mmCIF file of C-alpha atoms and ligand atoms in Angstrom:
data_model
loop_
_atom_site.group_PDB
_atom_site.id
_atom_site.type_symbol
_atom_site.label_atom_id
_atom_site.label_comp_id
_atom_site.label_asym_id
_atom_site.label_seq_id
_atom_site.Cartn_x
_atom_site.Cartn_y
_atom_site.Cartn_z
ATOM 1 C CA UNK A 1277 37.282 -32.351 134.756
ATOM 2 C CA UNK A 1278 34.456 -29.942 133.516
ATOM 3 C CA UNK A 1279 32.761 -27.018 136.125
ATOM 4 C CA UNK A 1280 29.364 -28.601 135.762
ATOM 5 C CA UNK A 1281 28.676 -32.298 135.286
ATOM 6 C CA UNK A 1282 26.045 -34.192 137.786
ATOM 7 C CA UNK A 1283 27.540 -36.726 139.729
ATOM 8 C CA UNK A 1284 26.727 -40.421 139.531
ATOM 9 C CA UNK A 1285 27.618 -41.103 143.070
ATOM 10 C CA UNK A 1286 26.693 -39.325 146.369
ATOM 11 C CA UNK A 1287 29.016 -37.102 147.344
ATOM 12 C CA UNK A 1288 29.628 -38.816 151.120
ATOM 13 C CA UNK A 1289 30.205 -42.025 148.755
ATOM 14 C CA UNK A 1290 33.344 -40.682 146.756
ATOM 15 C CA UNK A 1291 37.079 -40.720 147.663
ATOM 16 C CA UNK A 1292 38.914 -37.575 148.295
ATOM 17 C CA UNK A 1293 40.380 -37.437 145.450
ATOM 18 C CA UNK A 1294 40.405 -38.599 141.792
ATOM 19 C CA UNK A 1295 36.589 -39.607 141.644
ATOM 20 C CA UNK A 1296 33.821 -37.626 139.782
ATOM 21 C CA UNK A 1297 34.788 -34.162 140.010
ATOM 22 C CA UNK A 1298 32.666 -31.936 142.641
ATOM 23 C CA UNK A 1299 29.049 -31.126 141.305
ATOM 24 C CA UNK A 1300 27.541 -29.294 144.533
ATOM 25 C CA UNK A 1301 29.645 -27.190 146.575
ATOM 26 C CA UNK A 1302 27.670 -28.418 150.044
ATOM 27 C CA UNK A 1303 28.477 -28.650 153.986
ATOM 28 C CA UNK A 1304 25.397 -29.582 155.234
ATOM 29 C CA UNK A 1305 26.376 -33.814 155.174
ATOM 30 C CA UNK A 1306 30.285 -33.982 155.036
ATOM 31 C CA UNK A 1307 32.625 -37.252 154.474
ATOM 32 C CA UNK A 1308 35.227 -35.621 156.122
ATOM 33 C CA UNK A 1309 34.048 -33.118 158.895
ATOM 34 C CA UNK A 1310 37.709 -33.343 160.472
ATOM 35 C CA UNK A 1311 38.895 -31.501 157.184
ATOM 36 C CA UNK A 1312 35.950 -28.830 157.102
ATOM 37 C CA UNK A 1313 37.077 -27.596 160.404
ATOM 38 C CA UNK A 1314 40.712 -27.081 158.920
ATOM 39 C CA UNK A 1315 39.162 -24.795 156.877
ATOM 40 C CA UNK A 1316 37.351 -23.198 159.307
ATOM 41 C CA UNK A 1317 40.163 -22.809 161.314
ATOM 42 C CA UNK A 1318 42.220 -21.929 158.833
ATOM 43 C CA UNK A 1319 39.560 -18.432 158.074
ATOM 44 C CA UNK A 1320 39.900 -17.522 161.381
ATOM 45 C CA UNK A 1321 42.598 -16.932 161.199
ATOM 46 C CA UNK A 1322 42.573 -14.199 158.355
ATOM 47 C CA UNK A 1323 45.010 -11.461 158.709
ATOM 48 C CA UNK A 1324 46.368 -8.813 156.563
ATOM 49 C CA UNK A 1325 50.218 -8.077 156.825
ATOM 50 C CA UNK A 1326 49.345 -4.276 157.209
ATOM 51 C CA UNK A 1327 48.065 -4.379 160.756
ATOM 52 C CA UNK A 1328 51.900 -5.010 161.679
ATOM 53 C CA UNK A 1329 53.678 -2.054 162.128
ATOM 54 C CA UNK A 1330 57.385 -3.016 160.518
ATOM 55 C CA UNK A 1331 58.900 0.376 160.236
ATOM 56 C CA UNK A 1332 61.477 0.378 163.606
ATOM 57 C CA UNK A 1333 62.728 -2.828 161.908
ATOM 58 C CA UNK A 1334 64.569 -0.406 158.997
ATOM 59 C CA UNK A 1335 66.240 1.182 161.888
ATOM 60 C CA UNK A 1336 67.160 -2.119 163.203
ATOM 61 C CA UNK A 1337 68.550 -3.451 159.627
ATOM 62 C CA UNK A 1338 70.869 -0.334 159.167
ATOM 63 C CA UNK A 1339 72.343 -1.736 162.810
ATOM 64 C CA UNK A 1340 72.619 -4.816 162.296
ATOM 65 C CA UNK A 1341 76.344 -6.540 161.361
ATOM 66 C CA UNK A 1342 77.168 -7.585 157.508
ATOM 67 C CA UNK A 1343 76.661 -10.810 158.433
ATOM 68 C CA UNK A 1344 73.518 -10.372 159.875
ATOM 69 C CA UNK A 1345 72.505 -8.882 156.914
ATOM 70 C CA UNK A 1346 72.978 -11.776 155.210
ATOM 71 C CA UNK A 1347 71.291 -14.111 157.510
ATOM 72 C CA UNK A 1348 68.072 -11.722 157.784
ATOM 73 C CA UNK A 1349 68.325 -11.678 153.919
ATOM 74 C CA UNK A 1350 69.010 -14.760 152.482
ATOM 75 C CA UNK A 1351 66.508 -15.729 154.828
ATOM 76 C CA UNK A 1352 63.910 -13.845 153.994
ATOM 77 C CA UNK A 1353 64.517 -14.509 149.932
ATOM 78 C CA UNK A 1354 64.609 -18.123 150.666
ATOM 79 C CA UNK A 1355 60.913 -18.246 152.018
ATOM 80 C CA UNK A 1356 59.804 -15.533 149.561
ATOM 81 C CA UNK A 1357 60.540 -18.860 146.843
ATOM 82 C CA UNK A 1358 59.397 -21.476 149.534
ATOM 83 C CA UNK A 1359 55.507 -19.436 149.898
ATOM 84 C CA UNK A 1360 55.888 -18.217 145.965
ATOM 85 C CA UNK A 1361 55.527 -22.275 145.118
ATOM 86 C CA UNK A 1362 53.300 -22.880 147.455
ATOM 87 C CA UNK A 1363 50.978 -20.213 146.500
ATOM 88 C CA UNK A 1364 50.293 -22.340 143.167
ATOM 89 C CA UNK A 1365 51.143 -25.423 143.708
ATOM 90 C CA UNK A 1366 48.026 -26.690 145.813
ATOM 91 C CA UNK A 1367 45.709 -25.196 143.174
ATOM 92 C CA UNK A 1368 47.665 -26.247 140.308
ATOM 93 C CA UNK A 1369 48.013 -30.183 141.913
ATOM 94 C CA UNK A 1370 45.513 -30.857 144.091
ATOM 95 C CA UNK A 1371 42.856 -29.178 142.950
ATOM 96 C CA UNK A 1372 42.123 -30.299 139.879
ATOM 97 C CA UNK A 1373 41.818 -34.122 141.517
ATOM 98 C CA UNK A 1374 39.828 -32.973 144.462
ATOM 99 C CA UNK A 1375 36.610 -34.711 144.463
ATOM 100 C CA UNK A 1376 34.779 -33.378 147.469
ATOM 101 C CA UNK A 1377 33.772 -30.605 148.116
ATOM 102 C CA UNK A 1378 35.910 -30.292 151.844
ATOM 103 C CA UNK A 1379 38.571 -31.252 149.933
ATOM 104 C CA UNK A 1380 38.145 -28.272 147.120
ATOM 105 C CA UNK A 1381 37.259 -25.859 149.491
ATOM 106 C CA UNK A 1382 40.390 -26.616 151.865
ATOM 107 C CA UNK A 1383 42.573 -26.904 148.872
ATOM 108 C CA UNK A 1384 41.504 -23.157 147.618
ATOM 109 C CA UNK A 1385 41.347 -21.533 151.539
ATOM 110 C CA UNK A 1386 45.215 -23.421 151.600
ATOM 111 C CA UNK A 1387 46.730 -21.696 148.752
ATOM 112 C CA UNK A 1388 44.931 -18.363 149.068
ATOM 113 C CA UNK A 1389 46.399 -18.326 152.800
ATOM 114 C CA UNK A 1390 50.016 -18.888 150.834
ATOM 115 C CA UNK A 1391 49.794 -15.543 149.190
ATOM 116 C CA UNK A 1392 48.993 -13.716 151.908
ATOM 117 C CA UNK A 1393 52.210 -14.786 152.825
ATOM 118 C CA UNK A 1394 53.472 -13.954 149.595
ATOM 119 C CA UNK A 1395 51.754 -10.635 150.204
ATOM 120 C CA UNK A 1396 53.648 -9.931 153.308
ATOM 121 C CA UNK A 1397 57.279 -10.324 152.281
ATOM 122 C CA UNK A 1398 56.571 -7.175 149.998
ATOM 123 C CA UNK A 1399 55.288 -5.370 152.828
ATOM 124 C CA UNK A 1400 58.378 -6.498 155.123
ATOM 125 C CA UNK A 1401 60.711 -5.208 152.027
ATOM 126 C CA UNK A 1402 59.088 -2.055 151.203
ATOM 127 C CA UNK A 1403 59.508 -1.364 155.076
ATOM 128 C CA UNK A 1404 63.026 -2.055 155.649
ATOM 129 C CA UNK A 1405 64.983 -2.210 152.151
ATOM 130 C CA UNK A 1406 65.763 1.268 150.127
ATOM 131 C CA UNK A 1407 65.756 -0.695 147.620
ATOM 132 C CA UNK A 1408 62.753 -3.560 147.764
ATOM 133 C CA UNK A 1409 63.478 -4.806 144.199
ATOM 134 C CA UNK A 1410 67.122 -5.441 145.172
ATOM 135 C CA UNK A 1411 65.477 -8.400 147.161
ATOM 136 C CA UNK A 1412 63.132 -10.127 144.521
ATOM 137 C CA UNK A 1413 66.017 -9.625 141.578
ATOM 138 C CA UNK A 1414 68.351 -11.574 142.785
ATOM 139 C CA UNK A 1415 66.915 -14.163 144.317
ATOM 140 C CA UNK A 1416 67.183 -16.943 142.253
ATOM 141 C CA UNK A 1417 70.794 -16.214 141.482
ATOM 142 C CA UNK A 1418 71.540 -17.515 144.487
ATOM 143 C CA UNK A 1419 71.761 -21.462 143.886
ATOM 144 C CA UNK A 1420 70.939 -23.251 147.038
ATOM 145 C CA UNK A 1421 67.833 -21.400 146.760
ATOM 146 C CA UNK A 1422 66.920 -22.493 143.537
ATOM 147 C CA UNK A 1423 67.787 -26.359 144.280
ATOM 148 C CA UNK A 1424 65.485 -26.149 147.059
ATOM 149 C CA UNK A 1425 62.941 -24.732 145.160
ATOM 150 C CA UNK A 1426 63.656 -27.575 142.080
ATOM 151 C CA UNK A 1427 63.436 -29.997 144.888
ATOM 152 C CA UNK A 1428 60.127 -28.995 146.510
ATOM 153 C CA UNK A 1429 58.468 -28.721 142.510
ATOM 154 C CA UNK A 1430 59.517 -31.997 141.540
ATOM 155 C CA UNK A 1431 57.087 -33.737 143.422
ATOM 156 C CA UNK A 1432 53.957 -31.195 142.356
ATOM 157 C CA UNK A 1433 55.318 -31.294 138.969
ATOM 158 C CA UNK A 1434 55.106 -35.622 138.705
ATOM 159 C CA UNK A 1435 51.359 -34.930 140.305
ATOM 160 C CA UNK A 1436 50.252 -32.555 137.364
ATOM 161 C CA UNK A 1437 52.017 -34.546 134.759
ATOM 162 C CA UNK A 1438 49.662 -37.180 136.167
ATOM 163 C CA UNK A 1439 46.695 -34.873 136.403
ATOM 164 C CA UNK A 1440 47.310 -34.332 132.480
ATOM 165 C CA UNK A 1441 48.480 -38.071 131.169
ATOM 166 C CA UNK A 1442 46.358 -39.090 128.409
ATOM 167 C CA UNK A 1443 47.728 -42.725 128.655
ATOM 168 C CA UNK A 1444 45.916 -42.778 131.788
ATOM 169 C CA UNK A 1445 47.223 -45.228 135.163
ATOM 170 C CA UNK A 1446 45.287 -44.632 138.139
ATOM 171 C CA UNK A 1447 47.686 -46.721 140.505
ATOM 172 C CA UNK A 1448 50.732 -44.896 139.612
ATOM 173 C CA UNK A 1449 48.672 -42.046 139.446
ATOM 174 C CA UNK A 1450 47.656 -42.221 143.336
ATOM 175 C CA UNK A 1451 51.532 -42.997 143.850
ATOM 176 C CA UNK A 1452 52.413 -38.935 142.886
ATOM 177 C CA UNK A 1453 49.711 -37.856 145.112
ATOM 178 C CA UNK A 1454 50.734 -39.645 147.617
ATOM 179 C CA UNK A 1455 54.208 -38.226 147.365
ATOM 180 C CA UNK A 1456 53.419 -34.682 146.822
ATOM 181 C CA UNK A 1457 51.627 -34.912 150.133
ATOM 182 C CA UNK A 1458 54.299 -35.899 151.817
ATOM 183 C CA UNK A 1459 56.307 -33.438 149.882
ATOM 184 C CA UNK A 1460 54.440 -30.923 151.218
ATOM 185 C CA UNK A 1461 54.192 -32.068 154.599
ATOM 186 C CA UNK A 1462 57.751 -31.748 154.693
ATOM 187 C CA UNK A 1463 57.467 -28.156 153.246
ATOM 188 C CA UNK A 1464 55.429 -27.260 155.842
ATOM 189 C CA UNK A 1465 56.390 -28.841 158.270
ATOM 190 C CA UNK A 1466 59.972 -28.641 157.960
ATOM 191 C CA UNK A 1467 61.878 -25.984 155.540
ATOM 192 C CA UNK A 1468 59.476 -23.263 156.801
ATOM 193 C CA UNK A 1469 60.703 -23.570 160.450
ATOM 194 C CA UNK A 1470 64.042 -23.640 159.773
ATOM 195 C CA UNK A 1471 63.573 -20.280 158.064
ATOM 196 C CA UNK A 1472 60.824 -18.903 161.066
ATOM 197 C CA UNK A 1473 63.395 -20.155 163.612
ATOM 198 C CA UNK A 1474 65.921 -17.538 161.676
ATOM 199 C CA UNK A 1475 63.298 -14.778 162.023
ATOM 200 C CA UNK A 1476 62.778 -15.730 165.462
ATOM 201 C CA UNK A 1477 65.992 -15.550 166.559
ATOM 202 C CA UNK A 1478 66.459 -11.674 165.472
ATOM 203 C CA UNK A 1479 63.297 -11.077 167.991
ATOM 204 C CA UNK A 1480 65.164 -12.894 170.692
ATOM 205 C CA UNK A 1481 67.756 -10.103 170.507
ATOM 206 C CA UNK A 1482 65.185 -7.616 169.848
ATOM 207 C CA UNK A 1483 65.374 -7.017 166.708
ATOM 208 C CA UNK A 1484 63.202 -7.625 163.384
ATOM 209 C CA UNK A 1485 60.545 -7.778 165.507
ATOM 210 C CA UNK A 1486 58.001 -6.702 163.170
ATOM 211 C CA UNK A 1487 59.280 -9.120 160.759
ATOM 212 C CA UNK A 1488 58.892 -11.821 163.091
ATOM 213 C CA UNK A 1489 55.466 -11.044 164.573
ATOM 214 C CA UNK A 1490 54.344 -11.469 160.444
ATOM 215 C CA UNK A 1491 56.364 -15.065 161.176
ATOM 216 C CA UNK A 1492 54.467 -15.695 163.946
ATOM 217 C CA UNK A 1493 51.008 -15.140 161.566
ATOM 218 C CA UNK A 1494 52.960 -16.935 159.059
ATOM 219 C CA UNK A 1495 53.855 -20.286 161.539
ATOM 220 C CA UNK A 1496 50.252 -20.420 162.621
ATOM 221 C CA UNK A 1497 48.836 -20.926 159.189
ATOM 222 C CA UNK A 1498 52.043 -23.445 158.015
ATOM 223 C CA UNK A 1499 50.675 -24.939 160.911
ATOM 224 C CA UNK A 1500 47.347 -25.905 159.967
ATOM 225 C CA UNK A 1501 48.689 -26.145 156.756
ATOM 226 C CA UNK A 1502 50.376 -29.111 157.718
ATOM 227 C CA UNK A 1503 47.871 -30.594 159.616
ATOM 228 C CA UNK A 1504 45.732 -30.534 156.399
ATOM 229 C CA UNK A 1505 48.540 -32.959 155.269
ATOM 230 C CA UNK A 1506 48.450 -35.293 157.821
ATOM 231 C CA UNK A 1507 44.867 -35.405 157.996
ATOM 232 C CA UNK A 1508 44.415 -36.088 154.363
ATOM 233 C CA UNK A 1509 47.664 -38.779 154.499
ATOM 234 C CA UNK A 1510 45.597 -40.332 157.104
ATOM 235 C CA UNK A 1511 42.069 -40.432 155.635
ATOM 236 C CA UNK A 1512 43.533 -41.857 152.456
ATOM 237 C CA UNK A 1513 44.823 -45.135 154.010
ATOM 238 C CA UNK A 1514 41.622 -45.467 155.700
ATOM 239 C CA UNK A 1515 39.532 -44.880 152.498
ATOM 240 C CA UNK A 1516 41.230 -46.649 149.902
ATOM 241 C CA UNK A 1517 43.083 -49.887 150.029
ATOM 242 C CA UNK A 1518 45.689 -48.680 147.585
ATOM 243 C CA UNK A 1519 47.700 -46.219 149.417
ATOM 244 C CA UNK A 1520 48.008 -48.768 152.321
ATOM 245 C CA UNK A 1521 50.061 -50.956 149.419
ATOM 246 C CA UNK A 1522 51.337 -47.799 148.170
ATOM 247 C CA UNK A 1523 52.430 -46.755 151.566
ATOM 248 C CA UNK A 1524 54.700 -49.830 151.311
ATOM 249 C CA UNK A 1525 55.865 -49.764 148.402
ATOM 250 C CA UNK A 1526 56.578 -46.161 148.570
ATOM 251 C CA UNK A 1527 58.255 -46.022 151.883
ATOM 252 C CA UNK A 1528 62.065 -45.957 150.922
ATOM 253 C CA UNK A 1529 61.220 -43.441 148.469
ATOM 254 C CA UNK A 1530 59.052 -41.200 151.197
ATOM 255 C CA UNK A 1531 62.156 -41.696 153.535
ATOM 256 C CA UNK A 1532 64.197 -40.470 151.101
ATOM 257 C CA UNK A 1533 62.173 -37.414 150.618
ATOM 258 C CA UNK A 1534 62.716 -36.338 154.049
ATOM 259 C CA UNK A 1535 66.311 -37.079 154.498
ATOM 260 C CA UNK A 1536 66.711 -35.091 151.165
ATOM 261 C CA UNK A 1537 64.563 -31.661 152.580
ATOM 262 C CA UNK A 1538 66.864 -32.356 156.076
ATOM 263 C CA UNK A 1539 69.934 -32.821 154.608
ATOM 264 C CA UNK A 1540 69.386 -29.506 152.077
ATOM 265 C CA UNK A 1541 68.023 -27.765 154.923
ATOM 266 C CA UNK A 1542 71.510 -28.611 156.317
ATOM 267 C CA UNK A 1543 73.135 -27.245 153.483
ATOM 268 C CA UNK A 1544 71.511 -24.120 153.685
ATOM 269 C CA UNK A 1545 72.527 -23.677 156.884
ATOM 270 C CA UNK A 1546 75.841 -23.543 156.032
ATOM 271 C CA UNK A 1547 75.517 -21.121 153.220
ATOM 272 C CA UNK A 1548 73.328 -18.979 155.550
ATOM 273 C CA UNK A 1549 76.036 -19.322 158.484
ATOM 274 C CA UNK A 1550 79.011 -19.004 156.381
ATOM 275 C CA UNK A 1551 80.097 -15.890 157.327
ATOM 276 C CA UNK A 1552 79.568 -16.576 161.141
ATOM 277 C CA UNK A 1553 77.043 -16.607 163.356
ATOM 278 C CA UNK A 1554 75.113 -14.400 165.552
ATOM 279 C CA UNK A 1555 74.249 -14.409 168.982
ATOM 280 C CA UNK A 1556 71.953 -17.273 169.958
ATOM 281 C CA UNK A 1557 71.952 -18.916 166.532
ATOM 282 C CA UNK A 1558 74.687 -20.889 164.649
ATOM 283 C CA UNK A 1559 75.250 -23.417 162.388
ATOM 284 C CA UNK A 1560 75.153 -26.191 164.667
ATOM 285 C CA UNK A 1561 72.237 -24.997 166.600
ATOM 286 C CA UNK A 1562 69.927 -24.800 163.595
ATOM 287 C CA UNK A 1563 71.131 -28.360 162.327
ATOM 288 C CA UNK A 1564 70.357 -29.714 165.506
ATOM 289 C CA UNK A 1565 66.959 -28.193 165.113
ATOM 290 C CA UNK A 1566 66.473 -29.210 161.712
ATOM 291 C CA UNK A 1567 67.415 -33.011 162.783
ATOM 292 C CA UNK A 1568 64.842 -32.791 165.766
ATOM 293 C CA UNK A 1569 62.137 -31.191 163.732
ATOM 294 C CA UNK A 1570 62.482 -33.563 160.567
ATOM 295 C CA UNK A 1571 62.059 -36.714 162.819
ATOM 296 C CA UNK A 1572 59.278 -35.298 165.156
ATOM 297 C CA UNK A 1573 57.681 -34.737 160.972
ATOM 298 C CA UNK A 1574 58.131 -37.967 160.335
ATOM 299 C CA UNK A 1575 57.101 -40.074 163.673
ATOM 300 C CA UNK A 1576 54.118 -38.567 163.302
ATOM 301 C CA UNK A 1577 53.480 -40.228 159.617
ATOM 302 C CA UNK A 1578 54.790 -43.497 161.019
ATOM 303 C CA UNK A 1579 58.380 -43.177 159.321
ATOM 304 C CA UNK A 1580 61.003 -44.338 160.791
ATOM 305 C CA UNK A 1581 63.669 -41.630 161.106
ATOM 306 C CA UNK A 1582 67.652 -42.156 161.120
ATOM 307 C CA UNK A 1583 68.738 -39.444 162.722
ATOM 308 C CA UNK A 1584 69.682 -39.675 166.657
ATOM 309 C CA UNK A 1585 67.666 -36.862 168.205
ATOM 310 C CA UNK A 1586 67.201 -35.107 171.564
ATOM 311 C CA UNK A 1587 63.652 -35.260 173.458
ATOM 312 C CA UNK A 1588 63.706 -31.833 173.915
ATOM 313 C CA UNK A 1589 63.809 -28.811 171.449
ATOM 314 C CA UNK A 1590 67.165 -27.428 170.738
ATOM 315 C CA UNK A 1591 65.810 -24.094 170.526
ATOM 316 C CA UNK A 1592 63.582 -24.094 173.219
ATOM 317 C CA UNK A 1593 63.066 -20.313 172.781
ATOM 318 C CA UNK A 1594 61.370 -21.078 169.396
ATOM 319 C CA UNK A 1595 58.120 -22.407 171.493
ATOM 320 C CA UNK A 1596 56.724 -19.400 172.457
ATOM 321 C CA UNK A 1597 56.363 -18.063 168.342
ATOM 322 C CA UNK A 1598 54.800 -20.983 167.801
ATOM 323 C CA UNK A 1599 52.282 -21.483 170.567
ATOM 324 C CA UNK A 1600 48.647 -20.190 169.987
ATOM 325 C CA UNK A 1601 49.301 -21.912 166.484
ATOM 326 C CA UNK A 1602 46.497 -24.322 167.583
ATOM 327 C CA UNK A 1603 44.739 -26.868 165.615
ATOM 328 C CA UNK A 1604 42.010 -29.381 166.231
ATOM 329 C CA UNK A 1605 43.134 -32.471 164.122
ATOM 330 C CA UNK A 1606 46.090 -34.316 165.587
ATOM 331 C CA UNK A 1607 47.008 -31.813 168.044
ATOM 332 C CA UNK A 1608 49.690 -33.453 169.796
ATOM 333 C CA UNK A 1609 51.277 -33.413 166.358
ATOM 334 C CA UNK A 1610 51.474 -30.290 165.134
ATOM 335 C CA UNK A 1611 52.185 -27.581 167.801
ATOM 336 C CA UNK A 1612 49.274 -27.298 169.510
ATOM 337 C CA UNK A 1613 48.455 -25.200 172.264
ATOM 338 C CA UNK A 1614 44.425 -24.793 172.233
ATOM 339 C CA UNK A 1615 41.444 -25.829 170.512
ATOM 340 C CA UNK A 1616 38.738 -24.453 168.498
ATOM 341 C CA UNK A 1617 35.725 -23.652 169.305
ATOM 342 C CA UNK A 1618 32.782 -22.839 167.409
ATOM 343 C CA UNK A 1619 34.579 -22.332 164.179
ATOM 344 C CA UNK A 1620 36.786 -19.258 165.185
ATOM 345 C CA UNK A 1621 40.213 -18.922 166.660
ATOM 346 C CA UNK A 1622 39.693 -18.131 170.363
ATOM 347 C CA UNK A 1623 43.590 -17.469 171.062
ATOM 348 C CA UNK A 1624 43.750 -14.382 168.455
ATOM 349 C CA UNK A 1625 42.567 -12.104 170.901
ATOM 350 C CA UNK A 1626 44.102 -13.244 174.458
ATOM 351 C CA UNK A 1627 48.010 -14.271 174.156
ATOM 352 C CA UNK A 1628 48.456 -13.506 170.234
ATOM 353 C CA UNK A 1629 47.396 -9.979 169.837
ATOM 354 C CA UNK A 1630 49.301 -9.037 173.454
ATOM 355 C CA UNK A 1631 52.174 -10.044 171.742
ATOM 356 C CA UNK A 1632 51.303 -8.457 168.566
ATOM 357 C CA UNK A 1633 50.042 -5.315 169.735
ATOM 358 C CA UNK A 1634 47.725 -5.065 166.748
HETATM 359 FE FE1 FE2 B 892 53.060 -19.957 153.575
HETATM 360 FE FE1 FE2 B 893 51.659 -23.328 153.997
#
């Protein structure tokens, strides 16, 4: 890849990835105009986690059981990792393969959204710890924590390898992307609701609630996040013949992937639960929910899912976080609630910011 080299093809002519790398950053003729307004989407809904008040959550902490403690905690660590990968790993991955420019461009807005995130747990822990580096320290000493995050870098790391192989096999080559897409649709789409569901379950009992108004910023960027990944899943079965024989070939590997993320998320569960639960939340409740959540994931990308499931949400109460969190592509999909219009959010200002009191 070099920074400057004129391409031999038109732009609207190239695949989304692994062709010439991008020459001219331009949005005047897109290939992909479904992606572009990802992006769009995606800026307007910039925030900074300073214009949410967390302080009366410190008073809430002190209050709060031992084993709440935990949960809020372990928690909060855990998706501290989950955004820290994620903050790189689209840049380091994708990026580097990206050969349009809707592609770069949502690639960059995607990670630079991720450590905002990143930005935000500091400004929850400053607020509520005595101690904020008593969080970060110790977080990977905790070991389900660092399998998940070994688990969700696997996937990225095969990609770069990849990106980097002199002895060069563009087949298998399209295989890792194709994986680490669906690795991090199930990222986004999966392990970070299990943890917002956590957040959003202090609120319920009013408590945390500045914590989980940042979750609710939070969940409406993981959601367009992840409708980035389905989009681009999508496109690259319709643009290149290979992924629909990779798709096939790939499949028990790709099912595997998700009953992995489900069954860790399971796991977790238990180690955040293990001391009991709290009101509203338990273990079983959350397993339930990571169940439902992994197969709605999954339906969506056409894979058949094992697990029995209810129709409904088994925390129902978890809706109303997520709603507002509206995106164009493949809304019935994601979690939809509204659409865009004219490039900029229109739900910011009407239901989200009455609930955020910004
Ligand atoms: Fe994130
Ligand atoms: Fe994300």
């Amino acid at each position: 890849m070099s920074t400057m080299k004129k391409n031999t093809q038109r732009h609207t002519e190239k695949n989304m990835f692994l062709d010439e790398s991008v020459d001219i950053q331009r949005f005047d003729i897109l290939k992909y105009p479904d992606i572009d307004k990802i992006t769009d989407r995606q800026l307007g809904f910039f925030w900074r986690p300073e214009e949410v008040d967390v302080s009366k959550d410190k008073k809430d902490f002190r209050e709060l059981t031992a084993n709440e403690q935990h949960i809020f905690t372990a928690n909060l660590k855990r998706q501290i990792l989950l955004d820290s990968i994620q903050g790189r790993a689209p840049n380091l991955a994708f990026l580097p393969i990206s050969s349009l420019p809707e592609i770069e461009t949502w690639v960059s807005t995607w990670s630079f959204f991720e450590t905002i995130h990143s930005r935000s747990y500091t400004h929850i822990i400053r607020n509520v710890y005595a101690d904020p580096s008593f969080v970060f320290d110790q977080m990977l000493d905790i070991k389900e924590i660092l399998d998940c995050g070994n688990d969700i870098a696997h996937y990225y790391d095969d990609l770069i390898s990849h990106n980097n192989n002199q002895e060069y096999n563009n087949y298998r080559h399209k295989k890792a992307l194709w994986l680490a897409l669906h690795s991090a649709n199930a990222l986004e789409g999966i392990r970070f609701y299990i943890s917002f569901a956590c957040s959003w379950a202090f609120a319920e009992l009013k408590k945390m609630e500045g914590n989980a108004k940042i979750i609710k910023l939070i969940a409406r960027d993981e959601n367009v996040h992840l409708a980035g990944t389905i989009s681009i899943i999508r496109n690259l079965l319709k643009e290149d013949p290979d992924y629909i024989k990779i798709e096939k070939e790939c499949a028990d590997e790709v099912l595997h992937l998700f009953v992995n993320v489900i069954e860790q998320e399971k796991n977790w569960a238990e180690y955040l639960f293990k001391d009991g639960s709290m009101i509203g939340l338990n273990q079983n409740l959350i397993c339930d929910y990571i169940e439902w959540i992994g197969t709605k994931r999954m339906r969506v990308l056409g894979i058949h899912s094992p697990y029995k499931v209810s129709l409904t949400n088994p925390l129902p109460w978890t809706e109303k976080w997520i709603s507002g969190s509206a995106v164009q592509v493949a809304p019935q999909e994601t979690e939809i609630t509204s659409y865009i219009t004219g490039g900029v959010n229109q739900d910011v200002s009407t239901e989200t910011l009455s609930k955020l009191s910004l």
